[in-house]
XYZ file of C-alpha atoms in Angstrom:
755
model
C -3.300 -1.546 28.295
C -1.242 -4.444 29.623
C 1.562 -6.649 28.343
C 2.205 -10.348 28.968
C 5.747 -11.757 28.787
C 6.694 -15.437 28.924
C 10.183 -16.937 28.893
C 11.466 -20.291 27.645
C 14.725 -21.347 29.271
C 16.306 -23.750 26.802
C 19.369 -23.309 24.594
C 17.414 -21.316 22.052
C 18.442 -17.713 21.432
C 16.249 -14.836 22.469
C 12.716 -14.913 21.019
C 9.926 -12.435 21.714
C 6.214 -12.900 21.149
C 3.797 -10.030 21.314
C 0.049 -10.580 21.743
C -2.738 -8.042 21.921
C -6.047 -8.740 23.601
C -9.138 -6.550 23.580
C -12.821 -6.511 24.380
C -14.541 -8.533 21.662
C -17.632 -6.361 21.852
C -15.767 -3.254 20.713
C -16.272 -2.167 17.129
C -13.074 -0.480 16.022
C -12.816 0.710 12.445
C -9.046 1.195 12.231
C -5.824 0.682 14.105
C -5.707 4.387 14.877
C -9.063 4.345 16.634
C -8.251 0.991 18.210
C -5.403 2.586 20.113
C -7.952 4.524 22.109
C -9.532 1.284 23.354
C -8.295 -1.101 26.023
C -6.058 -3.777 24.542
C -3.820 -6.656 25.617
C -0.493 -7.516 24.038
C 1.452 -10.680 24.643
C 5.158 -10.564 23.880
C 7.135 -13.777 24.021
C 10.914 -13.745 24.127
C 13.569 -16.454 24.170
C 17.205 -15.915 25.046
C 20.033 -18.236 24.063
C 23.083 -17.267 26.080
C 24.187 -14.314 28.134
C 27.666 -13.340 29.282
C 27.826 -12.403 32.927
C 28.897 -8.863 32.020
C 25.688 -8.638 29.907
C 27.796 -7.868 26.810
C 27.671 -11.326 25.218
C 23.994 -12.148 25.440
C 22.944 -14.462 22.613
C 19.293 -13.947 21.969
C 16.192 -14.357 19.860
C 13.147 -12.206 20.420
C 9.605 -12.847 19.325
C 6.512 -10.738 19.901
C 2.881 -11.716 20.078
C 0.358 -8.948 19.800
C -3.393 -9.252 20.404
C -6.157 -6.740 19.887
C -9.810 -6.358 18.868
C -10.789 -4.707 15.594
C -14.085 -4.348 13.794
C -16.124 -2.235 11.460
C -14.327 -2.686 8.143
C -16.308 -3.945 5.183
C -15.000 -6.848 3.145
C -13.321 -5.832 -0.055
C -12.520 -2.275 0.985
C -8.784 -2.871 0.968
C -6.286 -5.639 0.269
C -6.478 -8.771 2.376
C -3.862 -7.548 4.844
C -5.373 -4.121 5.396
C -8.870 -5.620 5.318
C -7.872 -7.954 8.120
C -6.215 -5.166 10.079
C -9.414 -3.166 10.150
C -11.872 -6.028 10.582
C -10.401 -8.816 12.704
C -10.530 -9.067 16.459
C -7.022 -10.334 17.312
C -3.356 -9.742 16.526
C -0.209 -11.814 17.343
C 3.511 -10.967 16.863
C 6.702 -13.066 17.266
C 10.327 -11.962 16.953
C 13.089 -14.378 15.913
C 16.486 -14.758 17.555
C 18.406 -13.050 14.781
C 16.349 -9.891 15.164
C 18.115 -8.682 18.308
C 21.522 -10.296 17.942
C 24.595 -9.137 16.105
C 26.538 -11.189 13.589
C 28.925 -12.292 16.355
C 25.973 -13.638 18.351
C 26.105 -10.999 21.058
C 23.174 -8.875 22.071
C 22.203 -6.080 19.675
C 21.591 -3.537 22.412
C 20.070 -0.955 20.078
C 17.484 -3.378 18.695
C 16.626 -4.710 22.141
C 16.211 -1.179 23.449
C 13.990 -0.301 20.484
C 11.767 -3.313 21.198
C 11.434 -2.342 24.848
C 10.610 1.223 23.841
C 7.820 -0.068 21.590
C 6.446 -2.061 24.520
C 6.589 1.077 26.641
C 4.762 3.080 23.948
C 2.081 0.422 23.576
C 1.708 0.308 27.337
C 1.232 4.077 27.374
C -1.403 3.806 24.645
C -3.484 1.442 26.746
C -2.445 -1.943 25.362
C -2.111 -4.897 27.732
C 1.260 -6.425 26.863
C 2.504 -9.822 28.015
C 6.128 -10.794 27.387
C 7.170 -14.407 26.829
C 10.929 -14.875 27.075
C 13.466 -17.698 27.114
C 17.186 -17.520 27.742
C 17.827 -18.465 31.334
C 19.673 -21.634 30.275
C 22.111 -19.802 28.034
C 22.609 -17.012 30.540
C 23.166 -19.473 33.391
C 25.610 -21.501 31.309
C 27.792 -18.430 30.803
C 27.768 -17.676 34.535
C 28.549 -21.282 35.562
C 31.372 -21.534 33.026
C 32.862 -18.403 34.524
C 32.446 -19.755 38.072
C 33.955 -23.120 37.075
C 36.910 -21.368 35.470
C 37.565 -19.291 38.603
C 37.515 -22.389 40.830
C 39.641 -24.608 38.543
C 43.352 -25.339 38.767
C 45.568 -25.590 35.698
C 45.351 -29.380 36.051
C 41.559 -29.183 36.014
C 41.644 -27.113 32.843
C 43.723 -29.778 31.062
C 41.093 -32.430 31.735
C 38.235 -33.098 29.234
C 35.447 -30.603 29.906
C 32.045 -32.023 30.827
C 28.902 -30.339 29.515
C 27.140 -28.397 32.241
C 23.752 -29.607 33.463
C 21.073 -27.616 31.645
C 18.734 -27.724 34.631
C 21.370 -26.134 36.846
C 22.062 -23.536 34.154
C 18.377 -22.659 34.034
C 18.165 -22.303 37.820
C 21.182 -19.974 37.920
C 20.133 -17.953 34.887
C 16.576 -17.119 35.956
C 17.486 -14.342 38.376
C 19.985 -12.771 35.983
C 17.512 -12.831 33.118
C 14.906 -11.035 35.184
C 17.538 -8.538 36.307
C 18.015 -7.565 32.663
C 14.321 -7.016 32.111
C 13.948 -5.174 35.383
C 16.825 -2.862 34.453
C 15.536 -2.138 30.944
C 11.931 -1.554 31.943
C 12.884 0.481 35.013
C 14.719 2.909 32.740
C 11.406 3.344 30.902
C 9.424 3.747 34.149
C 7.694 0.401 33.645
C 7.283 -2.338 36.274
C 7.722 -6.024 35.376
C 6.906 -9.302 37.162
C 8.099 -12.899 36.648
C 5.956 -16.034 36.218
C 7.441 -19.518 35.581
C 5.581 -22.257 33.682
C 6.234 -25.734 32.290
C 4.443 -27.695 29.599
C 2.881 -29.956 32.242
C 1.241 -26.950 33.916
C -1.069 -26.440 30.962
C -2.611 -29.882 31.466
C -4.141 -28.624 34.724
C -7.407 -26.723 34.226
C -7.172 -25.102 37.664
C -3.664 -23.890 36.861
C -4.803 -22.303 33.621
C -7.667 -20.575 35.423
C -5.380 -19.249 38.155
C -2.853 -18.171 35.537
C -5.491 -16.057 33.830
C -6.604 -14.468 37.114
C -3.041 -13.612 38.126
C -2.295 -12.043 34.772
C -5.479 -9.979 34.949
C -4.469 -8.649 38.367
C -1.017 -7.654 37.146
C -2.372 -6.034 34.022
C -4.864 -4.036 36.056
C -1.877 -2.586 37.939
C -0.104 -1.697 34.654
C 2.579 -4.324 35.392
C 4.265 -6.268 32.586
C 4.211 -10.005 33.415
C 7.343 -11.782 32.182
C 6.689 -15.489 31.566
C 9.582 -17.975 31.553
C 9.558 -21.689 30.914
C 10.866 -23.226 34.123
C 13.557 -25.406 32.554
C 15.054 -26.131 35.970
C 12.210 -28.542 36.750
C 10.791 -29.251 33.269
C 10.502 -32.959 32.426
C 10.676 -32.414 28.657
C 13.902 -33.901 27.278
C 13.916 -32.837 23.628
C 11.733 -29.901 22.587
C 11.313 -31.128 19.009
C 10.256 -34.584 20.204
C 7.604 -33.496 22.672
C 4.937 -36.154 22.177
C 2.452 -34.222 24.280
C 2.204 -31.592 21.584
C 1.608 -28.819 24.133
C 4.537 -26.732 22.942
C 7.974 -27.635 21.626
C 9.673 -24.348 20.733
C 9.224 -20.622 21.215
C 6.963 -20.267 18.191
C 4.619 -22.996 19.366
C 4.642 -21.527 22.882
C 3.600 -18.200 21.381
C 0.693 -19.869 19.609
C -0.289 -21.699 22.811
C -0.319 -18.500 24.846
C -2.247 -16.678 22.130
C -4.920 -19.372 22.334
C -4.927 -19.564 26.126
C -5.182 -15.791 26.527
C -7.665 -15.443 23.646
C -5.350 -13.199 21.690
C -6.665 -11.322 18.700
C -3.417 -11.218 16.733
C -0.075 -13.010 16.783
C 2.847 -11.146 15.222
C 6.092 -13.051 14.770
C 9.108 -10.803 14.281
C 11.888 -12.378 12.253
C 15.129 -11.324 10.549
C 13.388 -11.233 7.144
C 10.417 -9.237 5.856
C 8.062 -12.193 6.015
C 7.438 -15.571 4.410
C 8.994 -15.961 0.965
C 8.214 -18.463 -1.771
C 11.810 -19.676 -1.453
C 15.005 -18.783 0.413
C 15.000 -14.979 0.923
C 18.505 -14.794 -0.548
C 17.214 -16.191 -3.854
C 16.359 -13.305 -6.245
C 13.527 -15.420 -7.667
C 11.825 -15.700 -4.263
C 8.833 -13.429 -3.740
C 7.313 -12.163 -0.514
C 3.947 -13.795 0.189
C 1.651 -11.126 1.615
C -1.200 -13.503 2.457
C -0.559 -17.177 3.214
C -3.184 -19.558 1.842
C -2.537 -23.068 3.095
C -4.190 -24.852 0.172
C -2.114 -22.824 -2.257
C 1.254 -22.305 -0.598
C 1.967 -25.328 1.595
C 3.335 -27.346 -1.335
C 4.892 -24.403 -3.182
C 7.227 -22.925 -0.554
C 10.873 -23.987 -0.390
C 12.378 -23.352 3.043
C 16.035 -22.408 3.373
C 18.265 -22.841 6.397
C 17.161 -21.497 9.745
C 18.724 -18.311 11.073
C 22.254 -18.309 12.466
C 21.008 -18.424 16.082
C 17.379 -19.583 15.996
C 16.210 -23.113 16.627
C 13.139 -23.634 14.503
C 13.568 -21.117 11.726
C 10.777 -20.155 9.341
C 9.462 -23.729 9.239
C 8.577 -23.549 12.932
C 7.056 -20.107 12.520
C 4.814 -21.232 9.681
C 3.724 -24.320 11.613
C 2.834 -22.246 14.672
C 1.164 -19.592 12.513
C -1.035 -22.110 10.726
C -1.992 -23.694 14.057
C -3.014 -20.353 15.550
C -4.767 -19.158 12.391
C -6.847 -22.323 12.112
C -7.955 -21.741 15.707
C -9.190 -18.282 14.746
C -6.184 -16.155 15.726
C -4.701 -14.176 12.816
C -0.912 -14.192 12.558
C 1.559 -11.835 10.913
C 5.207 -12.687 10.286
C 7.267 -9.565 9.651
C 10.751 -8.114 10.083
C 12.013 -7.061 13.475
C 14.778 -4.999 11.873
C 12.472 -2.251 10.616
C 11.804 0.547 13.077
C 8.469 0.390 14.908
C 7.160 -2.551 12.899
C 4.811 -3.561 15.703
C 3.314 -0.076 15.712
C 3.014 -0.165 11.917
C 1.141 -3.459 12.056
C -1.369 -1.932 14.446
C -1.767 1.019 12.096
C -2.872 -1.366 9.353
C 0.175 -1.006 7.122
C 0.652 -3.828 4.621
C 3.857 -5.399 5.827
C 4.941 -8.995 6.284
C 2.873 -12.136 5.714
C -0.659 -12.597 7.023
C -2.085 -15.961 8.161
C -5.852 -16.079 8.594
C -8.509 -18.778 8.597
C -10.483 -16.861 5.943
C -7.479 -16.013 3.765
C -8.643 -18.365 1.019
C -11.724 -16.177 0.583
C -9.546 -13.149 -0.202
C -7.859 -14.670 -3.252
C -10.377 -14.257 -6.100
C -8.067 -15.695 -8.710
C -4.963 -17.865 -8.793
C -1.722 -16.156 -9.771
C -1.244 -18.477 -12.709
C -4.695 -17.517 -14.012
C -3.907 -13.825 -13.685
C -0.747 -14.275 -15.687
C -2.535 -16.245 -18.376
C -5.148 -13.502 -18.685
C -2.505 -10.790 -18.862
C -0.591 -12.629 -21.568
C -3.852 -13.167 -23.455
C -4.520 -9.434 -23.271
C -1.146 -8.695 -24.827
C -1.916 -11.170 -27.611
C -5.269 -9.452 -28.190
C -3.603 -6.051 -28.391
C -1.151 -7.322 -31.002
C -4.001 -8.728 -33.093
C -5.769 -5.390 -32.747
C -2.672 -3.536 -33.955
C -2.437 -5.831 -36.970
C -5.936 -4.934 -38.178
C -6.303 -2.330 -40.942
C -7.312 1.127 -39.755
C -10.801 0.815 -41.256
C -11.495 -2.390 -39.317
C -10.427 -0.807 -36.024
C -12.620 2.165 -36.889
C -15.585 -0.112 -37.584
C -15.149 -1.862 -34.229
C -15.565 1.462 -32.469
C -18.592 2.429 -34.541
C -20.165 -0.936 -33.701
C -19.531 -0.308 -29.993
C -21.149 3.139 -30.241
C -24.230 1.591 -31.859
C -24.305 -1.149 -29.216
C -24.252 1.408 -26.405
C -27.320 3.150 -27.778
C -29.067 -0.130 -28.582
C -28.585 -1.326 -24.990
C -29.455 1.994 -23.364
C -32.405 0.591 -21.419
C -30.374 -2.248 -19.901
C -27.488 0.088 -19.100
C -29.806 2.563 -17.384
C -31.453 -0.222 -15.356
C -28.114 -1.453 -14.010
C -26.903 2.080 -13.355
C -30.057 2.954 -11.444
C -29.445 -0.081 -9.234
C -25.966 1.271 -8.477
C -27.380 4.712 -7.824
C -30.043 3.356 -5.482
C -27.372 1.525 -3.524
C -25.197 4.630 -3.304
C -28.130 7.040 -2.816
C -26.806 9.337 -5.506
C -28.183 10.849 -8.712
C -28.394 8.626 -11.809
C -27.358 8.933 -15.437
C -29.122 11.395 -17.638
C -30.361 9.931 -20.897
C -28.148 12.308 -22.870
C -24.984 10.890 -21.254
C -25.234 7.543 -23.046
C -25.761 9.351 -26.334
C -22.799 11.577 -25.501
C -20.604 8.553 -24.798
C -21.614 6.986 -28.106
C -20.939 10.230 -29.983
C -17.513 10.570 -28.370
C -16.792 7.000 -29.465
C -17.705 7.901 -33.061
C -15.561 11.043 -32.916
C -12.518 9.008 -31.924
C -13.303 6.364 -34.559
C -13.361 9.009 -37.305
C -9.991 10.467 -36.332
C -6.944 9.754 -38.470
C -5.322 6.407 -37.736
C -2.876 7.069 -34.871
C -0.858 3.848 -35.331
C 2.107 3.772 -37.673
C 2.162 7.504 -38.398
C 5.551 8.736 -39.628
C 6.450 11.467 -37.161
C 9.917 12.126 -38.506
C 11.825 10.901 -41.574
C 15.569 11.401 -41.893
C 18.167 10.461 -44.496
C 21.155 9.359 -42.442
C 23.273 8.690 -45.501
C 22.747 7.995 -49.178
C 20.169 5.194 -49.383
C 19.812 4.917 -45.570
C 16.425 6.224 -44.369
C 15.370 6.419 -40.696
C 11.715 6.790 -39.734
C 10.221 7.573 -36.338
C 6.704 6.128 -36.198
C 3.901 6.038 -33.627
C 3.321 2.747 -31.830
C 0.960 1.412 -29.099
C 2.373 1.163 -25.593
C 1.119 -2.413 -25.079
C -1.107 -3.382 -22.147
C -2.668 -0.692 -19.955
C -4.090 -1.004 -16.460
C -6.758 1.616 -15.775
C -7.912 1.914 -12.156
C -10.913 4.177 -11.631
C -13.404 4.768 -8.856
C -17.117 5.508 -9.022
C -17.666 6.936 -12.555
C -18.668 4.164 -15.011
C -18.560 6.580 -17.960
C -14.779 6.457 -17.568
C -14.915 2.810 -18.673
C -16.372 3.725 -22.067
C -13.978 6.622 -22.611
C -10.944 4.543 -21.702
C -12.025 1.547 -23.779
C -12.561 3.717 -26.856
C -9.119 5.295 -26.576
C -7.415 1.947 -25.946
C -9.067 0.304 -28.957
C -8.236 3.212 -31.270
C -4.626 3.266 -30.089
C -4.246 -0.522 -30.360
C -3.555 -1.148 -26.672
C -4.646 -4.071 -24.538
C -6.592 -3.047 -21.453
C -7.255 -3.978 -17.842
C -10.177 -2.125 -16.274
C -10.528 -2.062 -12.481
C -13.573 -0.070 -11.443
C -14.895 0.929 -8.055
C -17.477 -1.198 -6.262
C -19.887 1.774 -6.210
C -20.562 1.240 -9.942
C -20.209 -2.538 -10.059
C -23.401 -3.205 -12.047
C -22.841 -0.326 -14.451
C -19.272 -1.409 -15.124
C -20.363 -4.995 -15.713
C -23.037 -4.147 -18.290
C -20.818 -1.618 -20.083
C -17.996 -4.151 -20.232
C -20.408 -6.763 -21.586
C -21.741 -4.447 -24.302
C -18.259 -3.378 -25.386
C -16.625 -6.813 -25.447
C -19.536 -8.392 -27.308
C -19.078 -5.793 -30.044
C -15.407 -6.750 -30.494
C -14.942 -9.404 -33.206
C -13.469 -12.808 -32.407
C -10.445 -11.968 -34.539
C -9.346 -9.690 -31.691
C -11.035 -11.100 -28.560
C -12.472 -9.328 -25.533
C -10.763 -11.260 -22.757
C -10.323 -9.869 -19.290
C -6.741 -8.864 -18.446
C -4.828 -9.770 -15.294
C -2.229 -7.651 -13.516
C 1.448 -8.617 -13.586
C 4.519 -6.363 -13.489
C 6.180 -7.981 -16.493
C 3.095 -7.852 -18.703
C 1.372 -4.557 -17.832
C 3.187 -1.609 -19.436
C 1.386 1.403 -17.962
C -0.968 2.139 -15.064
C -3.429 5.032 -15.393
C -5.354 5.720 -12.170
C -8.500 7.847 -12.279
C -9.896 8.844 -8.938
C -9.095 10.472 -5.643
C -5.755 11.732 -4.396
C -5.566 8.719 -2.081
C -6.154 6.224 -4.899
C -3.542 7.740 -7.208
C -0.937 8.189 -4.470
C -1.392 4.618 -3.252
C -0.972 3.182 -6.742
C 2.115 5.302 -7.402
C 3.747 4.076 -4.197
C 2.835 0.397 -4.542
C 3.735 -0.586 -8.108
C 6.893 -0.831 -10.165
C 4.894 -0.255 -13.351
C 5.054 3.285 -14.790
C 2.094 5.371 -13.602
C 0.538 8.131 -15.699
C -1.802 10.355 -13.749
C -2.238 13.131 -11.240
C -2.650 12.915 -7.487
C -4.132 16.399 -7.178
C -6.385 18.572 -9.322
C -5.655 21.877 -7.646
C -6.610 24.573 -10.158
C -6.010 28.250 -9.444
C -7.684 31.258 -11.059
C -5.848 34.588 -10.848
C -7.774 37.849 -11.297
C -5.363 40.576 -12.371
C -5.979 44.248 -11.656
C -6.460 44.763 -15.425
C -9.209 42.131 -15.692
C -12.632 42.690 -17.190
C -14.487 42.183 -13.925
C -17.730 40.923 -15.450
C -15.749 38.356 -17.468
C -13.849 37.437 -14.317
C -17.111 36.885 -12.440
C -18.468 34.492 -15.091
C -15.187 32.549 -15.247
C -14.892 32.185 -11.467
C -18.470 30.973 -11.051
C -18.181 28.523 -13.949
C -14.821 27.176 -12.764
C -16.240 26.436 -9.310
C -19.958 25.759 -9.815
C -20.189 23.862 -13.138
C -18.841 20.590 -11.685
C -17.248 21.056 -8.231
C -16.024 17.447 -8.005
C -14.096 17.645 -11.279
C -10.314 17.682 -11.185
C -10.443 20.801 -13.375
C -12.677 22.769 -10.995
C -11.252 25.874 -9.333
C -9.916 25.222 -5.838
C -8.110 28.534 -5.233
C -9.080 32.076 -6.259
C -6.211 34.579 -6.248
C -7.091 38.275 -6.457
C -4.700 41.155 -7.123
C -4.274 43.414 -4.105
C -5.591 46.443 -6.023
C -8.998 44.734 -6.264
C -9.191 43.973 -2.555
C -10.921 47.225 -1.659
C -13.292 47.237 -4.634
C -16.918 46.133 -4.591
C -16.161 43.351 -7.097
C -14.490 41.187 -4.476
C -17.462 41.498 -2.122
C -19.846 40.787 -4.993
C -18.042 37.587 -6.064
C -18.008 36.386 -2.444
C -21.767 36.918 -2.233
C -22.254 35.093 -5.554
C -20.174 32.117 -4.420
C -21.964 31.882 -1.083
C -25.331 32.116 -2.828
C -24.327 29.022 -4.816
C -23.525 27.227 -1.553
C -19.733 27.537 -1.743
C -17.859 27.439 1.575
C -15.012 29.949 1.569
C -11.619 29.739 3.263
C -8.957 32.403 3.211
C -5.224 32.691 3.023
C -3.449 34.775 5.683
C -4.439 38.092 4.064
C -7.931 37.227 2.835
C -8.883 35.535 6.088
C -8.252 38.732 8.025
C -9.664 41.107 5.410
C -12.831 39.157 4.600
C -13.429 37.652 8.056
C -13.536 34.051 6.799
C -11.910 30.907 8.280
C -8.253 30.465 7.392
C -7.358 27.618 5.041
C -4.993 25.030 6.479
C -3.073 24.785 3.213
C -3.134 26.116 -0.337
C -2.277 22.589 -1.496
C -5.734 21.167 -0.897
C -8.221 19.690 -3.357
C -11.752 20.230 -2.036
C -13.611 18.397 -4.840
C -16.766 20.015 -3.487
C -18.500 23.374 -3.119
C -15.573 24.957 -1.282
C -12.535 26.997 -2.260
C -9.712 29.139 -0.937
C -9.372 32.890 -1.570
C -6.189 34.917 -1.168
C -4.966 38.435 -1.936
C -1.666 38.502 -3.890
C 0.752 41.164 -5.079
C 1.314 39.915 -8.610
C 1.299 36.931 -11.005
C 2.371 33.674 -9.330
C 1.984 29.884 -9.852
C -1.618 29.533 -10.992
C -3.491 27.944 -13.904
C -5.846 30.540 -15.349
C -5.468 34.303 -15.571
C -8.193 36.852 -16.206
C -6.494 39.995 -17.483
C -6.752 42.605 -20.232
C -3.068 43.519 -19.917
C -1.493 41.289 -22.568
C 2.038 41.728 -21.234
C 0.926 40.406 -17.856
C -1.017 37.600 -19.524
C 1.907 36.595 -21.772
C 4.273 36.544 -18.808
C 1.781 34.367 -16.965
C 1.453 31.898 -19.849
C 5.244 31.621 -20.159
C 6.113 31.319 -16.490
C 3.385 29.149 -15.007
C 4.542 25.522 -15.161
C 1.162 23.779 -15.229
C -0.069 21.047 -17.553
C -2.679 23.460 -18.972
C -2.596 27.258 -18.700
C -5.488 29.551 -19.721
C -6.012 33.234 -20.422
C -9.508 34.651 -19.962
C -11.070 31.169 -19.885
C -12.469 28.787 -17.289
C -10.326 25.945 -15.974
C -13.235 23.634 -16.821
C -12.038 23.619 -20.445
C -9.209 21.295 -19.369
C -10.969 18.198 -20.662
C -10.273 15.693 -23.418
C -13.629 16.070 -25.158
C -13.479 19.884 -24.999
C -9.935 19.774 -26.397
C -11.259 17.794 -29.360
C -9.571 14.565 -28.265
C -12.894 12.704 -28.286
C -12.328 11.434 -24.749
C -9.586 11.180 -22.182
C -8.142 8.494 -19.950
C -7.275 11.176 -17.425
C -5.297 14.355 -16.928
C -1.579 13.876 -16.395
C 0.428 16.369 -14.352
C 3.711 14.530 -14.856
C 6.281 15.909 -17.277
C 7.238 12.606 -18.867
C 5.479 11.022 -21.853
C 2.085 12.750 -21.685
C 0.877 15.926 -19.999
C -2.559 17.460 -19.595
C -5.713 15.702 -20.897
C -4.542 12.356 -22.291
C -6.267 11.216 -25.477
C -5.231 8.720 -28.145
C -1.809 10.309 -28.699
C -1.033 9.969 -25.003
C -1.462 6.196 -25.258
C 1.145 5.892 -27.986
C 4.893 5.676 -27.881
C 7.373 5.703 -30.762
C 9.777 3.315 -32.409
C 12.432 3.669 -35.095
C 12.437 1.987 -38.509
C 15.699 2.012 -40.470
C 15.703 1.016 -44.160
C 18.985 0.487 -45.973
C 20.657 -1.365 -48.806
C 23.502 -3.230 -47.133
C 25.267 -0.355 -45.355
C 27.687 -1.152 -42.525
C 29.377 1.080 -39.934
C 32.981 -0.204 -40.086
C 34.206 2.586 -37.844
C 32.221 5.099 -39.924
C 34.864 4.861 -42.653
C 32.493 3.913 -45.456
C 29.573 6.161 -44.462
C 29.088 9.786 -45.413
C 26.356 11.111 -43.113
C 23.900 13.667 -44.503
C 21.242 13.773 -41.731
C 18.809 15.399 -44.136
C 15.254 15.970 -42.879
C 12.764 14.273 -45.217
C 9.686 14.666 -43.013
C 7.981 17.198 -45.250
C 8.745 15.343 -48.475
């Protein structure tokens, strides 16, 4: 790996640009695997002023980072992560304020952290090139000091003349390189200096020789440090450069990214990224993916940073220029630790600029909001319908499912063929329809009086059931979840957003079509968009990764479980034949289910009995791979499990020998004292005695269906049916009562629920 560094020597504070370059033929599926390949990073830095003692350096740093990535399919992740896995180049730039303190002096800790990141990237094989400016400011400080030393008191009383910037640049170059040499030497890294001007880039031979020289340095693991040679530059005003070659550090970063064929440009700033307005404005929102057609007329830029020259306006201009030329750009914060490393790992930080970004925005934000608001309106109309009409809607949907069975099966088989998996059984559609009818025939869940209390004479308080509002359900590859969730949402009067996995795209589409066409126009079957202030609850159904990601990335309440780690404990008092049937059913019936057994715990007194050997043989006969805890691994001669907290979701499980009852989910025991203690002490969402964990299911619990199984302790726990999609509200009926300091009220607090 190699690093390129270029320096601009004007009055701008320190600015770093980091660029990564890699072999375009490599196919790298992730940032993690990309690290193993050869890469090139270009880091550009600009420095404003530097005190001779090195303690008053004013600086701006910007990084440009370039690398090759490939192998990620479109649509697998969000636009940022999708780009990180798929695109071939990366660029990074760091603003002046990133490495300076409030008093304008050098933030030594931040600068050291940036250099350490460069060292780490260098060690990982990246080719890093640093672009830096600051010689003018550094030289000005030195010449002011020299002028002061050589001046008399009479000279000091005279009007002071501004120092020649060219002379400042000439004096500051050696000192600037001394700083870099000192910092990199401490990290056992060698650096080299190269000086350029804007006129140099007009010469094709110069550009060719520049590339060859950089390649030679990179091959020797040397970090080239590029500086703009302000001492001989003919450019008078950077912002008025009619040549358009480069006019500030951001544009220089973009130029170098293009010249060196960078794969990514990352601009490090003092804010998290590009905002819709001034970052200090609470109404401003971080833009994760910049779409020129959408955002160029919507963004309001605030003032530039306290030390920078161009501010965010210059960064956006340079980013758009590079992105349109095919080089992706990310603007992110330089304050956060290891942000450059995080970008390479594919983390969704900052703002992404990309020439294909417009293809990643399937719907405008305003449209999403309109759809979400429409969904809330639909849910309120649904709540207003009489119970019998809501019931009839569900019965109509059940009939429609069976009537469209052939079309549903055709679409599902297309999904199955694409995924090379097994298809629906005919009975499943009938089962879905029957579950729908079961829920429809349940008592009306909306408006039930849960508690009725007389607060005082003639003052009655009622606690009644009420829909939550608008639900977002995110599920992966099981289209039957769509029908179950829709039935529960309709019965509970909630609006619904369904986001299914791409593996069942056709099945989800036809099921959605059948269901929405069966909903009368008085309610409406509109699609719902996702917005924090409109969606009331998120219910993810899928893998640990899906649930965990949703929980960490939304401010909306999330109801769900990240793990389905079910334990079965076989006590020494167990009926061993019963225990055998329960263990095999809990593991074999549906291994991928979240209620399948993942850990088998056996009392130590059974360890030397034939039953344990027999159950191991039975499990292996069914194709189950066995792992052991510390005791079982040694006793049974099986591989040791890495962790008890692991959800296999397949034909595999962990076995361990234990001394007594512990934190499990199902106990097989004939000793009722042991069983009762187990049922009281185990803090699981569902606890069983002499029964398979596979009974933890909404349909088997008589709920008709479930939106998922919740392991949280708030609102709903265990299989979540209609009741889990309801909340409560209070209705108070009086006849003119007032509080008045509680002087005129005689409280009775009499329970009227049973009356």
